[in-house]
Structures are given as C-alpha cells and as structure tokens.
Amino acid sequence: MIKSRWMLFLFVLFSAGAIAAGAHAEVIGAPQPWEWYFRTAATPVQEDLIWFHDLIFWVEVVIVLFVMALMIYIVVKFNAKANPTPSTRTHNTFLEVIWTVLPVLILVVIAVPSLRLLFFMDKAKNPEMTLKITSHQWYWSYQYVDNGGFGFDSNLIPEADLKPGQLRLLDVDNRVVLPADTEIRLLMTSEDVIHNWAVQSFGVRLDTVPGRINETWMKVPAAKIGTYYGQCSELCGVNHAYMPIAVDIVSKQDFQRWVEQAKTKFASADDAAPMKVVQAETQSSIDAR
Amino acid sequence: MADTHAHAHHDHGDHGEHAHHPTGWRRWLYSTNHKDIGTLYLVLAIIASFVGVGFSMMMRLELAEPGLQFIHDQHFYNVILTAHGLIMVFFVVMPALIGGFGNWFIPLMIGCPDMAFPRMNNISFWLTAAGLILVALSTVVGGGAGTGWTVYPPLSNHTFHPGMSVDFAILSLHLAGAGSILGAINFITTIVNMRAPGMTFHRMPLFIWAMFITAFLLLLALPVLAGALTMLLTDRNFHTAFFEPSGGGDPIFWQHLFWFFGHPEVYIMIIPAFGIISQVVSTFSKKPVFGYLGMAYAMASIGVVGFVVWAHHMFTVGFNVETRAYFIIATMVIAVPTGIKIFSWLATMWGGSIEFKTPMLYAFGFIFLFVVGGVTGVTLSNAPVDMAFHDTYFVIAHFHYVLSIAAMFAIFTGMYYWLPKMCGKMYNEKLGQWQFWITFVGVNILFFPQHFLGMAGMPRRIADYPDAFAGWNMVSSSGAVVSLVGALLFFYILWDTLRNGAKAPANPWGIGATTLEWTVDSPAPFHTHEILPEIKAEPAGHH
Ligand SMILES: [Cu+2]
C-alpha cells in the first residue's frame, strides 16, 4: 500500500515535471561542442537523409583508403632506390575498362536511393496544416494560415538580453510552435533579398526568393518533441549571422492551447502596420498561385 | 620517347638573347613576347595572392573564436569574403595556371617561336591587370561589395548595394573576362596552327591538351558571364528588371546564367592543373603517361559535361523535382572521367622509378587531396544530401580541397618544376621539401575540420557563430597560420632561388623530361624554336 502510494506520488511528480518540461521543451536540435556528425534527426526525411549520406560516406571511405593504399605501395616499391629501372608499360585495356565501368556501377548504386529520397522529400502528400514563412532583412515572420491566420515576427535575442540557458545567436523572441505527428506544409518567400530557412534536424533547407513561393514539408513524431534550431543559410547582407530559427515541437493538444493564446497575443501585438501589409501581400500571392 | 632536333637552333639562335627588344619598363608594358607576358601573369598572380590570402587570414583570425574579435562591422567581413573569392579565382589561380604557365609553355612545348597573336597577348594581360585594380577598388569605394563572389541579386542590386562598389566589381570581371576570352582565342589559334612539324594532336603533351580544352571552356563560358554582368549593370544603373521580380524579372535567372559560367569555371581552374600534374608525374616516374589517349579524352569529356551540370549549385532554390533529378545524374557522370585520370596517374607511377623531388611531392599530394575533395563532390552532387550541406562549411571544405588545395598545389608543382627553365636557376631542394610538408599539414588542419563544422550545420559567410562551433573553428584557424608559414616560406624560396640559386642545366630532371621545353637552354632564351623542332617519334605515352 505504502509502496503504491509512493508510486502514485512519483507518478504525479513525474507528470508535473513532464508538463513543466513541455513548457520549456527539451533542446534536441542544437549544435554541440566538437560535434562532427549530424544533429539528431527529427523527421523521416532527415532520418533517410542520414542513412543515405552514410551509404555514400562509406563507399567514399573505401575509395579513399584504396587510393591511399596504392599510393603507399607506390612510395615503397617504386621509388628510385627500390626500382632503378622504370617499366615502359603504358597500356592495359582490361584495367582501363575496369576503372571506367566500376565507377559507373558504384554511381548507379548511389543514384537509385538518391532519386527515391529526392522525390520523397519534395512535397507533402497529405498536408494537415500549412506554415507560411517570410524572410526579411534580418528576421523571419511566420503565418499560421490554417489556424486563424495570425502571424508574428521572430527576432534574434541580442546577447545582452539573453537569460541563462538561452543560446547566443540561436534563440529568438518568438519561437515557431508546431504540432508533432502532423504533416506540415511549409511555404516560403522573401520580402527583400534571398534568404534560406534551414533547420538541420528536419532535413529542411530551402531558399526564400522574392517573387516566388517555395514549398517543402516536415513531420515530427511525438517521440521527438522538443526545441530545434537553425540559421539563415544564404548570404543576405550585414546581419546574415543574426537571423536564427527556433522551433518548438509540441503535442497536438499543447499546440491547440498555444494557438488559442497566440491568436489573442499576436492579434493585439499585430497592429503595427508593416506586419499586416506583409500578411496581405503573401495571402494574395498564395491565392494567385 | 620524343626524338627532336631542337638543339639545332643553337647554331643560329645566339642572336636570340641579344635581339633588339625594348628594355626597362618598355620591355614589360609593350611586351609581345610570350615568356615576358607569362612572367607578367605570374607576377600579377603573386601580387594578387598577397591580397587574397591576406583577406582569408583576416577571416580565419576573426573566426578563431566565437564573438567578434576585430571585425566589428559585419559588412566589412562580407566585403573581404567577396574580394577573397573574386581575387583568388580571377586574379590568382587563373592568371597563374592559364596566363602564366600557358603563355610560357604552350609555345615551348609545341615547338613554335611565340603565340599566334603576340599583340593580342599583350592586351589580354593588361586587361586582366586593370581588372585587378578595379576589384581592389571595389572593396573601398561606395562601401564595398558584400555580395559574395556569386553576386546574387537582389542583394547585389541598387536597393541593397547602392554604392559604386558592385559596379566596380562587375566592370572588373568584364575586363578580366575580356582578357581571358582574347587569351583563349590566342591559345586555340596557336595550338591548332603552330605545332611543330610532326606533332599531331595525338602527340601533344597532356599539358597542351589541358590548355586547349581550358581555352574552349573560357571561350564558351565567359561571354555568358559577360552577358549576365551587363544585365546586372543595367538593372543597377538604368532600371531594367532582368533580375527584379517587381518588374517581371527573376533573381533565379541570374543564378542560372552565373552558374552556367561558374561551373565550367571550376574546370577552367582544375583542367590546367590536370595537365601540369600529368607532365610532372610522367617526368619524375621516368615513364610515359599511362593511357595517354584516355587521359586526353577524359579531360575533353569533363569539359563537355561540365557545361550541362550548372544547376547543382542551385539545389535549394526550389525548382521542380525532375530538374533536380536530371542535375544529380549529370553531375555524377563527371566522376567517371575524373576517376580515369586518378587511376591513370597511379598507373603511370606504377612500375616507375620515382624521384620524390619537390614538384613530384606536390603532384603526389595533389592526387591524394584531389581524391578527398572529389569524393565530397560526389556527396554534394546528390540533391537530397545537399539539403543538409548547402551553404554550410561542408561546401567550403569541399571546394577548398579541390581549389585552394588542389589548384594551388598544381601552381606550386608548376612553379618548382618550371622555375629552372623560367629563371635558369635551381631552387633549394631541401627548403622546397620543407615548404611542401608545412603547406600539406597546414591546409589539412585548415580545411579538414570544416567538414565537421558543415556536418554540424554551421552556415558559411558569417563572422560570428553559435558558441558550439568554437572548437573546430579554432583548429581550422591554427591550420591557417601553419599554411601562412608555408606560403611565406615559398616566397622566401623564390627570392633565394633568384638570388642564390645554382645555374640550372637545360634539363635538370633527367631522362623522364621528354617534352620540348627541356631541349632549350635554361633560362629559356628570349627567342626559342626559331628553327622548328621536328617530332619524329610518338611522344610520351602513345605507342
Ligand atoms: Cu537571411
């Protein structure tokens, strides 16, 4: 009895902790010191991407080691001391055919999964919601077109205003909040110059081009709920290094709760004229499409 | 083995060195002599490299630690990264490999007295020199061009770069491009019409093949760049809207035009390197080139295919999936002829009696590092993986392995190999080998960790970065310092050779050096091959 009460207590404690953690989501997709490999994959696209990268990577490691072995052999066996009389052989048809055909076969082995992944990552099949991303010099704005059409700007938190635990050059005032287990269509455009919305853990990296709307997608499973970071990845002027991306992936329920709050929060904060103008513009351009 | 009668010219050639030609500054300003113009190009490349390398050192020092060290104006950082790219591509690598070695050794190696159009050769050089002055000015006038060497609009248009700086950069490329087009016409005409009797196309040294193919790439690619630059110039100054979405234009149109030039440009820089490496590997292995015809046609096919792969630089601009699929396949095709070259070099060395003198060390280093840079190219050719790497340090690492390392290594290879012929003196072999090892270690410490930064997602072209990237950046920056020591040592060796070098014989490299430049005196007299050498036998590598 006592034992089960303890269990109950622990359970409550744990749940409370989990809810608290939900409010300050666990950071999953941030760069780590001395990292030399990909960040944790959060989407099926990025998981496949890493698998496919590793396939190419090991093929290439074998090729590099093979060439290195041949070169070491050449240094040892065919230096002027070890081999005073050079051979005069300048042809070997069999060898020449082999080193032409073998690379072709290797490339075919690489090309097949490459194209499969390319078509898989291209567009959402059945998007459940759409996030509209607009880049500016030098911040991002986001519109939730399927959730009441509210939108907000997302600016870098300057170094002086950082709270403990916040990441320099990565944390923003208003994070993008998106639901887990949801196929999300991302539409991107730019108001001024070309930028690039890149979040590595999602396998998303797409230019935002003025006059164009680019499309891609993402879907994060509930197991990967947490915070993810990215940075603008196309030179866009003086503050190119200062327009990061921060995304909170939350459960569907938390997302609905957040949407209700956000509608009021950003509706009032939104009276600043420029935001409205941008929204109107991009809405009509979506319609036009 | 080539069997030539080139020594015959000694009977008549004495007047060559005392021929009437202008002296002092007139000799250089008015020069129509291929050797003098070649020297001018090499000097230009050396001067430009002080600026280009200086800028890269500034960037690496700034990036050594997170936060801003001494560049407090981010725009200034963008300006120096732009100038670094433009200067290294157009005013260091191209003038050294093409204008420098090409002018010096095309006539010497095909056995003709000079280039086909000597006066045009002069204007080619001075247009390039004027281009260097304009690009240097572009960093100081009108606020400086902070666009990246790719000059993508809208960032490069009048709204976002209102000063004159981008116009200066555009006109600089116009001039350097015009110079290169004229040079290419000269190279093609010379190689087609002026080969020594008996030197058929299939008997040309591979360096000549390389320069021939490069000249065609220049001739076809640079006019496209010139057209694109002109459109950008009128967009900026006369309110046209080629790249303006608000006027019906499209910024992506610029990217297509730029990379239609830009990708062949990559091969413009590396195919001459292939040529130099082939000569050096054959010379120091004392063996003819293995698979000569395969080597020549591999370069030709790289040149041809290089024109239909440009959009692999644009995998993230958002064009449709079928287009990307095509560019993946086309790009991967290039790996096949590249592989042929690598394996043929290895087969040339196989069974050889190799002297690891400094040029051979550099050629050896080139081959290995080109393989490393080449395989990461295969990684990047796959658009899905490019979604992880586009505009990250992985791309920086990749193209510096094939350009900063491989193309620069080829320049060092050529300098050590041909220095005795150009200045008539031998460099200090011991110092040369030290210089190789310092540079080899330095560039690898400099660029290899950048693969890791790219894997971790660090974007390129930023002066400050999230703190987690600090470790590898510090390693990379210390590699830059080591590389700088290597570069400075090279300039010391150059100075030491000119001042104290021992007299070089006509052929310092022994029986492996079979091409015609080794049949004339060292230094090569002002006029050479006045009596045409006759090629009687098959050249190196073809039986
Ligand atoms: Cu940006």
Coordinates of C-alpha atoms and ligand atoms in Angstrom, one line a residue, chain A residues 135-140 192-197 208 231-237 239-243, ligand 1:
Chain A
S135 CA 12.1 36.3 -44.7
H136 CA 13.2 39.9 -44.2
Q137 CA 16.4 41.7 -43.6
W138 CA 17.0 40.4 -40.9
Y139 CA 14.3 38.4 -39.2
W140 CA 11.7 35.8 -40.0
D192 CA 13.6 41.6 -49.9
V193 CA 16.7 39.5 -50.7
I194 CA 17.2 35.8 -50.9
H195 CA 17.5 34.0 -47.5
N196 CA 17.4 30.3 -46.7
W197 CA 15.3 28.7 -44.0
T208 CA 13.3 32.1 -49.8
Q231 CA 20.1 29.6 -39.1
C232 CA 19.7 31.6 -42.3
S233 CA 21.8 29.9 -44.9
E234 CA 22.0 32.3 -47.8
L235 CA 24.1 35.5 -47.6
C236 CA 21.6 38.2 -47.1
G237 CA 23.5 41.3 -46.0
N239 CA 23.1 40.8 -40.3
H240 CA 23.1 37.4 -42.1
A241 CA 24.5 35.8 -38.9
Y242 CA 21.8 37.3 -36.8
M243 CA 18.5 35.8 -38.0
Ligands
CU1 CU 19.0 35.9 -44.2

